[in-house]
């Protein structure tokens, strides 16, 4: 089975910072990868699909890149609404999540 | 705008069968894949399985054949049954539209429903 490893598991940052979250797949099987944002008590929200395609309605400060086994999610300038947990997903497997906290 | 809504009991006894239904509105149910995903408290997301409108299904092997997903396209509903539940099945259960044919992602989600397994 494919394993998805995200790092860091926790990230402390300030409003206005540029942050990057990495997701590594245990094997290279697809160039497709999705990123989700989840806030407490809410369902995950799709941000990025096919590694770099921005879902409709998602702010352009979110971007995704990568291929093979390593993918990244970048938030160019953190806004207060961005503090949440982020998950990557490939095939039927999700990463463990990265909690983005206010510094 | 497509909306999904889970419904079903919030409490299930150990060894019994968990049953949930997802109602789809604001868009078609035909020609799409539909998945169930769960999230134990404080943990990551786990895919349970999917169904296509034709009725074809696929499940997470880790559930050891306990899961069954069915669809009623006329009512725009699909359902999950999980048998022989234990405390480890306590989780928030989500239904989601599954775009594995277009980019391998889940674009619309229900709000989730907490199911607790306890006597």
Tab-separated table of C-alpha atoms in Angstrom:
chain	number	residue	atom	x	y	z
A	1	UNK	CA	0.000	0.000	0.000
A	2	UNK	CA	1.106	3.531	-0.695
A	3	UNK	CA	2.018	5.633	2.343
A	4	UNK	CA	1.781	9.429	2.397
A	5	UNK	CA	4.127	11.263	4.762
A	6	UNK	CA	3.569	14.915	5.504
A	7	UNK	CA	6.002	17.279	7.157
A	8	UNK	CA	6.153	19.155	9.303
A	9	UNK	CA	3.406	17.768	11.496
A	10	UNK	CA	3.044	21.167	13.164
A	11	UNK	CA	3.987	24.553	11.775
A	12	UNK	CA	3.952	27.851	13.684
A	13	UNK	CA	3.768	30.967	11.536
A	14	UNK	CA	2.559	34.551	11.518
A	15	UNK	CA	0.070	36.413	9.362
A	16	UNK	CA	1.835	37.457	6.177
A	17	UNK	CA	4.373	34.606	6.243
A	18	UNK	CA	5.017	32.336	3.286
A	19	UNK	CA	4.722	28.693	4.314
A	20	UNK	CA	5.339	25.390	2.602
A	21	UNK	CA	4.032	21.942	3.540
A	22	UNK	CA	5.555	18.837	1.984
A	23	UNK	CA	3.964	15.488	1.202
A	24	UNK	CA	6.044	12.493	0.209
A	25	UNK	CA	4.626	9.322	-1.332
A	26	UNK	CA	6.238	5.976	-0.529
A	27	UNK	CA	6.293	5.120	-4.221
A	28	UNK	CA	5.875	7.003	-7.471
A	29	UNK	CA	2.609	5.840	-8.982
A	30	UNK	CA	0.773	9.001	-9.988
A	31	UNK	CA	1.275	12.668	-10.707
A	32	UNK	CA	-2.109	13.337	-9.185
A	33	UNK	CA	-2.248	14.658	-5.631
A	34	UNK	CA	-4.846	16.663	-3.727
A	35	UNK	CA	-4.599	19.040	-0.783
A	36	UNK	CA	-7.365	19.767	1.727
A	37	UNK	CA	-7.882	22.278	4.523
A	38	UNK	CA	-9.813	21.218	7.606
A	39	UNK	CA	-10.976	23.383	10.488
A	40	UNK	CA	-12.160	21.947	13.821
A	41	UNK	CA	-15.586	20.346	13.590
A	42	UNK	CA	-15.786	20.862	9.836
A	43	UNK	CA	-15.431	18.674	6.765
A	44	UNK	CA	-12.228	18.892	4.727
A	45	UNK	CA	-12.258	21.466	1.941
A	46	UNK	CA	-10.547	20.750	-1.377
A	47	UNK	CA	-7.844	23.310	-2.184
A	48	UNK	CA	-5.669	21.780	-4.904
A	49	UNK	CA	-6.135	18.800	-7.216
A	50	UNK	CA	-3.903	17.175	-9.822
A	51	UNK	CA	-0.976	18.517	-7.765
A	52	UNK	CA	-1.248	22.094	-9.013
A	53	UNK	CA	-4.817	22.891	-10.105
A	54	UNK	CA	-6.589	25.404	-7.874
A	55	UNK	CA	-10.134	24.415	-6.957
A	56	UNK	CA	-12.785	26.964	-7.922
A	57	UNK	CA	-13.226	29.623	-5.264
A	58	UNK	CA	-9.939	28.958	-3.476
A	59	UNK	CA	-7.747	32.078	-3.050
A	60	UNK	CA	-4.751	32.356	-5.342
A	61	UNK	CA	-2.350	32.575	-2.394
A	62	UNK	CA	-2.631	28.770	-2.288
A	63	UNK	CA	-0.526	26.865	-4.801
A	64	UNK	CA	0.633	23.308	-5.297
A	65	UNK	CA	3.558	21.744	-7.088
A	66	UNK	CA	5.495	18.533	-7.392
A	67	UNK	CA	5.628	15.214	-9.157
A	68	UNK	CA	6.917	11.719	-8.632
A	69	UNK	CA	7.090	11.181	-4.906
A	70	UNK	CA	7.369	14.742	-3.544
A	71	UNK	CA	4.689	17.409	-3.562
A	72	UNK	CA	4.323	20.783	-1.853
A	73	UNK	CA	1.547	23.116	-0.811
A	74	UNK	CA	2.531	26.762	-0.520
A	75	UNK	CA	0.581	29.614	1.024
A	76	UNK	CA	2.174	32.803	-0.238
A	77	UNK	CA	0.950	35.200	2.471
A	78	UNK	CA	-0.829	33.704	5.452
A	79	UNK	CA	-4.186	35.142	6.363
A	80	UNK	CA	-5.973	34.659	9.712
A	81	UNK	CA	-8.474	32.291	8.066
A	82	UNK	CA	-5.655	29.936	6.962
A	83	UNK	CA	-4.827	28.568	10.406
A	84	UNK	CA	-6.125	25.018	10.151
A	85	UNK	CA	-4.969	21.446	9.510
A	86	UNK	CA	-3.894	20.485	6.000
A	87	UNK	CA	-3.973	17.009	4.468
A	88	UNK	CA	-2.551	15.592	1.272
A	89	UNK	CA	-4.202	12.669	-0.523
A	90	UNK	CA	-3.219	10.302	-3.292
A	91	UNK	CA	-5.334	7.383	-4.448
A	92	UNK	CA	-7.238	6.349	-1.338
A	93	UNK	CA	-4.602	7.409	1.177
A	94	UNK	CA	-4.378	10.605	3.207
A	95	UNK	CA	-1.324	12.025	4.929
A	96	UNK	CA	-1.226	12.411	8.699
A	97	UNK	CA	-1.912	16.124	8.507
A	98	UNK	CA	-0.032	19.361	9.197
A	99	UNK	CA	-1.437	21.655	11.856
A	100	UNK	CA	-0.749	25.286	11.004
A	101	UNK	CA	-0.719	27.357	14.185
A	102	UNK	CA	-0.423	31.042	14.920
A	103	UNK	CA	3.035	31.961	16.193
B	1	UNK	CA	-24.273	24.028	-5.655
B	2	UNK	CA	-23.971	20.346	-4.875
B	3	UNK	CA	-24.712	19.390	-1.269
B	4	UNK	CA	-24.357	16.108	0.574
B	5	UNK	CA	-25.984	15.239	3.891
B	6	UNK	CA	-25.266	12.221	6.066
B	7	UNK	CA	-27.937	10.708	8.281
B	8	UNK	CA	-28.133	7.777	10.660
B	9	UNK	CA	-27.806	6.743	14.305
B	10	UNK	CA	-25.122	8.443	16.346
B	11	UNK	CA	-24.740	5.494	18.721
B	12	UNK	CA	-24.212	1.847	17.785
B	13	UNK	CA	-23.592	-1.078	20.117
B	14	UNK	CA	-20.471	-3.250	19.744
B	15	UNK	CA	-20.911	-6.194	17.328
B	16	UNK	CA	-23.896	-4.523	15.656
B	17	UNK	CA	-24.115	-2.948	12.183
B	18	UNK	CA	-23.549	0.751	11.557
B	19	UNK	CA	-25.895	2.148	8.882
B	20	UNK	CA	-25.591	5.592	7.307
B	21	UNK	CA	-27.209	7.280	4.315
B	22	UNK	CA	-25.980	10.184	2.220
B	23	UNK	CA	-28.475	12.337	0.345
B	24	UNK	CA	-27.213	14.207	-2.707
B	25	UNK	CA	-28.841	17.465	-3.809
B	26	UNK	CA	-28.046	20.291	-6.199
B	27	UNK	CA	-26.545	18.027	-8.838
B	28	UNK	CA	-26.711	14.590	-10.440
B	29	UNK	CA	-25.830	11.339	-8.740
B	30	UNK	CA	-25.444	9.440	-12.003
B	31	UNK	CA	-22.069	9.221	-13.769
B	32	UNK	CA	-20.062	9.924	-10.646
B	33	UNK	CA	-18.217	7.941	-8.018
B	34	UNK	CA	-19.332	8.402	-4.398
B	35	UNK	CA	-17.211	7.576	-1.369
B	36	UNK	CA	-17.434	7.156	2.360
B	37	UNK	CA	-14.513	8.463	4.428
B	38	UNK	CA	-14.125	8.443	8.203
B	39	UNK	CA	-11.995	10.244	10.759
B	40	UNK	CA	-11.477	8.878	14.274
B	41	UNK	CA	-11.185	11.588	16.930
B	42	UNK	CA	-7.837	13.350	16.642
B	43	UNK	CA	-6.671	11.217	13.717
B	44	UNK	CA	-6.341	11.464	9.979
B	45	UNK	CA	-8.874	10.568	7.314
B	46	UNK	CA	-9.475	6.975	6.222
B	47	UNK	CA	-11.167	6.067	2.942
B	48	UNK	CA	-13.789	3.346	3.433
B	49	UNK	CA	-14.981	2.655	-0.097
B	50	UNK	CA	-16.741	3.925	-3.189
B	51	UNK	CA	-19.688	3.144	-5.407
B	52	UNK	CA	-20.298	4.138	-9.004
B	53	UNK	CA	-23.828	4.791	-10.218
B	54	UNK	CA	-23.840	1.452	-12.009
B	55	UNK	CA	-23.407	-0.187	-8.645
B	56	UNK	CA	-19.765	-1.177	-8.945
B	57	UNK	CA	-17.927	-0.896	-5.652
B	58	UNK	CA	-14.453	-0.990	-4.150
B	59	UNK	CA	-13.486	-1.087	-0.488
B	60	UNK	CA	-10.518	-0.476	1.753
B	61	UNK	CA	-8.997	-3.930	2.413
B	62	UNK	CA	-8.255	-2.903	6.002
B	63	UNK	CA	-11.968	-3.178	6.785
B	64	UNK	CA	-11.823	-6.902	6.088
B	65	UNK	CA	-15.060	-7.096	4.085
B	66	UNK	CA	-17.183	-5.510	6.828
B	67	UNK	CA	-18.261	-2.588	4.635
B	68	UNK	CA	-21.063	-2.559	2.066
B	69	UNK	CA	-22.014	0.487	-0.002
B	70	UNK	CA	-25.205	0.679	-2.040
B	71	UNK	CA	-26.914	3.343	-4.140
B	72	UNK	CA	-30.477	4.320	-4.977
B	73	UNK	CA	-30.133	6.646	-7.945
B	74	UNK	CA	-33.878	7.334	-8.109
B	75	UNK	CA	-33.759	8.812	-4.602
B	76	UNK	CA	-30.281	10.303	-5.047
B	77	UNK	CA	-29.019	8.483	-1.982
B	78	UNK	CA	-26.170	6.131	-1.261
B	79	UNK	CA	-25.613	4.161	1.893
B	80	UNK	CA	-22.940	2.536	4.049
B	81	UNK	CA	-23.269	-0.526	6.210
B	82	UNK	CA	-20.375	-1.545	8.460
B	83	UNK	CA	-20.863	-4.806	10.305
B	84	UNK	CA	-19.419	-6.155	13.554
B	85	UNK	CA	-18.403	-2.735	14.818
B	86	UNK	CA	-16.034	-2.179	17.725
B	87	UNK	CA	-14.888	0.901	19.601
B	88	UNK	CA	-12.214	1.351	16.912
B	89	UNK	CA	-15.001	2.241	14.468
B	90	UNK	CA	-15.933	5.332	16.484
B	91	UNK	CA	-15.374	8.238	14.100
B	92	UNK	CA	-16.880	11.092	12.175
B	93	UNK	CA	-18.191	9.585	8.947
B	94	UNK	CA	-18.238	11.693	5.788
B	95	UNK	CA	-19.769	11.074	2.392
B	96	UNK	CA	-18.077	12.729	-0.561
B	97	UNK	CA	-18.169	12.991	-4.333
B	98	UNK	CA	-15.192	11.072	-5.664
B	99	UNK	CA	-13.413	12.284	-8.807
B	100	UNK	CA	-10.965	9.421	-9.166
B	101	UNK	CA	-11.734	9.392	-12.872
B	102	UNK	CA	-10.771	13.012	-13.379
B	103	UNK	CA	-7.912	13.714	-11.014
B	104	UNK	CA	-8.271	11.503	-7.945
B	105	UNK	CA	-9.805	13.889	-5.429
B	106	UNK	CA	-12.928	14.458	-3.334
B	107	UNK	CA	-14.546	17.774	-4.233
B	108	UNK	CA	-17.864	17.873	-2.347
B	109	UNK	CA	-18.248	16.611	1.219
B	110	UNK	CA	-21.087	16.198	3.650
B	111	UNK	CA	-20.802	17.935	7.008
B	112	UNK	CA	-20.001	14.622	8.703
B	113	UNK	CA	-21.793	12.644	11.369
B	114	UNK	CA	-20.228	11.323	14.563
B	115	UNK	CA	-20.871	7.659	15.206
B	116	UNK	CA	-19.946	6.321	18.626
B	117	UNK	CA	-19.666	2.596	19.255
B	118	UNK	CA	-20.519	1.875	22.860
B	119	UNK	CA	-22.749	-0.360	24.907
